[in-house]
Amino acid sequence: MRTGKVKFFIESKGYGFITDDETGRDIFVHATGLRAEGLREGDKVGYEEEEGKKGKVAAQVVAMQD
């Protein structure tokens, strides 16, 4: 499982980005990939990286303790 921080998540639109802790790159996250609710900017998360229609996406996103 990879870890990162929520860069932003727009609940009304159902998507956002996570910045990966190890690589520093941003990865797209869609509401369908969440196992946690109410993601906010700066939240620490764990996720799996999967291949989406337009590249890598975060899936199985869960909130983590700092």
mmCIF file of C-alpha atoms in Angstrom:
data_model
loop_
_atom_site.group_PDB
_atom_site.id
_atom_site.type_symbol
_atom_site.label_atom_id
_atom_site.label_comp_id
_atom_site.label_asym_id
_atom_site.label_seq_id
_atom_site.Cartn_x
_atom_site.Cartn_y
_atom_site.Cartn_z
ATOM 1 C CA MET A 1 0.000 0.000 0.000
ATOM 2 C CA ARG A 2 1.270 3.443 -0.928
ATOM 3 C CA THR A 3 0.837 6.495 1.284
ATOM 4 C CA GLY A 4 0.257 10.152 0.528
ATOM 5 C CA LYS A 5 -1.586 13.324 1.443
ATOM 6 C CA VAL A 6 -4.748 14.683 -0.104
ATOM 7 C CA LYS A 7 -3.785 17.647 -2.284
ATOM 8 C CA PHE A 8 -7.464 18.479 -2.785
ATOM 9 C CA PHE A 9 -10.792 16.681 -3.123
ATOM 10 C CA ILE A 10 -13.929 18.323 -4.503
ATOM 11 C CA GLU A 11 -16.847 16.372 -3.045
ATOM 12 C CA SER A 12 -19.457 18.017 -5.280
ATOM 13 C CA LYS A 13 -17.551 16.826 -8.362
ATOM 14 C CA GLY A 14 -16.318 13.540 -6.847
ATOM 15 C CA TYR A 15 -12.621 13.783 -7.631
ATOM 16 C CA GLY A 16 -9.281 15.155 -6.489
ATOM 17 C CA PHE A 17 -5.566 14.387 -6.236
ATOM 18 C CA ILE A 18 -3.259 12.721 -3.743
ATOM 19 C CA THR A 19 0.443 13.589 -3.536
ATOM 20 C CA ASP A 20 2.472 10.397 -3.085
ATOM 21 C CA ASP A 21 4.823 10.462 -0.063
ATOM 22 C CA GLU A 22 7.614 8.534 -1.785
ATOM 23 C CA THR A 23 7.632 9.971 -5.308
ATOM 24 C CA GLY A 24 6.081 13.407 -4.721
ATOM 25 C CA ARG A 25 3.929 13.007 -7.811
ATOM 26 C CA ASP A 26 0.189 13.639 -7.883
ATOM 27 C CA ILE A 27 -2.243 10.822 -8.580
ATOM 28 C CA PHE A 28 -5.891 11.203 -9.560
ATOM 29 C CA VAL A 29 -8.570 9.892 -7.196
ATOM 30 C CA HIS A 30 -12.254 9.487 -8.024
ATOM 31 C CA ALA A 31 -15.036 9.040 -5.466
ATOM 32 C CA THR A 32 -15.493 5.435 -6.667
ATOM 33 C CA GLY A 33 -11.977 4.663 -5.400
ATOM 34 C CA LEU A 34 -12.657 5.796 -1.825
ATOM 35 C CA ARG A 35 -13.127 3.568 1.190
ATOM 36 C CA ALA A 36 -13.099 6.676 3.418
ATOM 37 C CA GLU A 37 -15.553 9.566 3.496
ATOM 38 C CA GLY A 38 -14.978 13.260 3.835
ATOM 39 C CA LEU A 39 -11.429 13.581 2.523
ATOM 40 C CA ARG A 40 -9.948 17.023 3.127
ATOM 41 C CA GLU A 41 -6.797 18.769 2.017
ATOM 42 C CA GLY A 42 -3.787 17.520 3.994
ATOM 43 C CA ASP A 43 -5.386 14.244 5.173
ATOM 44 C CA LYS A 44 -2.929 11.335 5.292
ATOM 45 C CA VAL A 45 -4.171 8.368 3.252
ATOM 46 C CA GLY A 46 -3.158 4.905 2.155
ATOM 47 C CA TYR A 47 -4.058 3.700 -1.335
ATOM 48 C CA GLU A 48 -3.440 1.194 -4.073
ATOM 49 C CA GLU A 49 -2.339 2.388 -7.498
ATOM 50 C CA GLU A 50 -4.304 1.031 -10.457
ATOM 51 C CA GLU A 51 -4.373 1.628 -14.192
ATOM 52 C CA GLY A 52 -7.349 3.793 -15.169
ATOM 53 C CA LYS A 53 -8.701 4.862 -18.546
ATOM 54 C CA LYS A 54 -6.248 7.787 -18.746
ATOM 55 C CA GLY A 55 -3.343 6.545 -16.632
ATOM 56 C CA LYS A 56 -2.653 5.706 -13.006
ATOM 57 C CA VAL A 57 -5.395 6.305 -10.417
ATOM 58 C CA ALA A 58 -5.677 5.846 -6.659
ATOM 59 C CA ALA A 59 -8.038 3.088 -5.485
ATOM 60 C CA GLN A 60 -9.005 1.565 -2.143
ATOM 61 C CA VAL A 61 -8.224 4.926 -0.493
ATOM 62 C CA VAL A 62 -8.332 4.804 3.312
ATOM 63 C CA ALA A 63 -7.668 7.458 5.946
ATOM 64 C CA MET A 64 -4.553 6.915 8.074
ATOM 65 C CA GLN A 65 -3.383 8.263 11.415
ATOM 66 C CA ASP A 66 -0.374 10.626 11.383
#
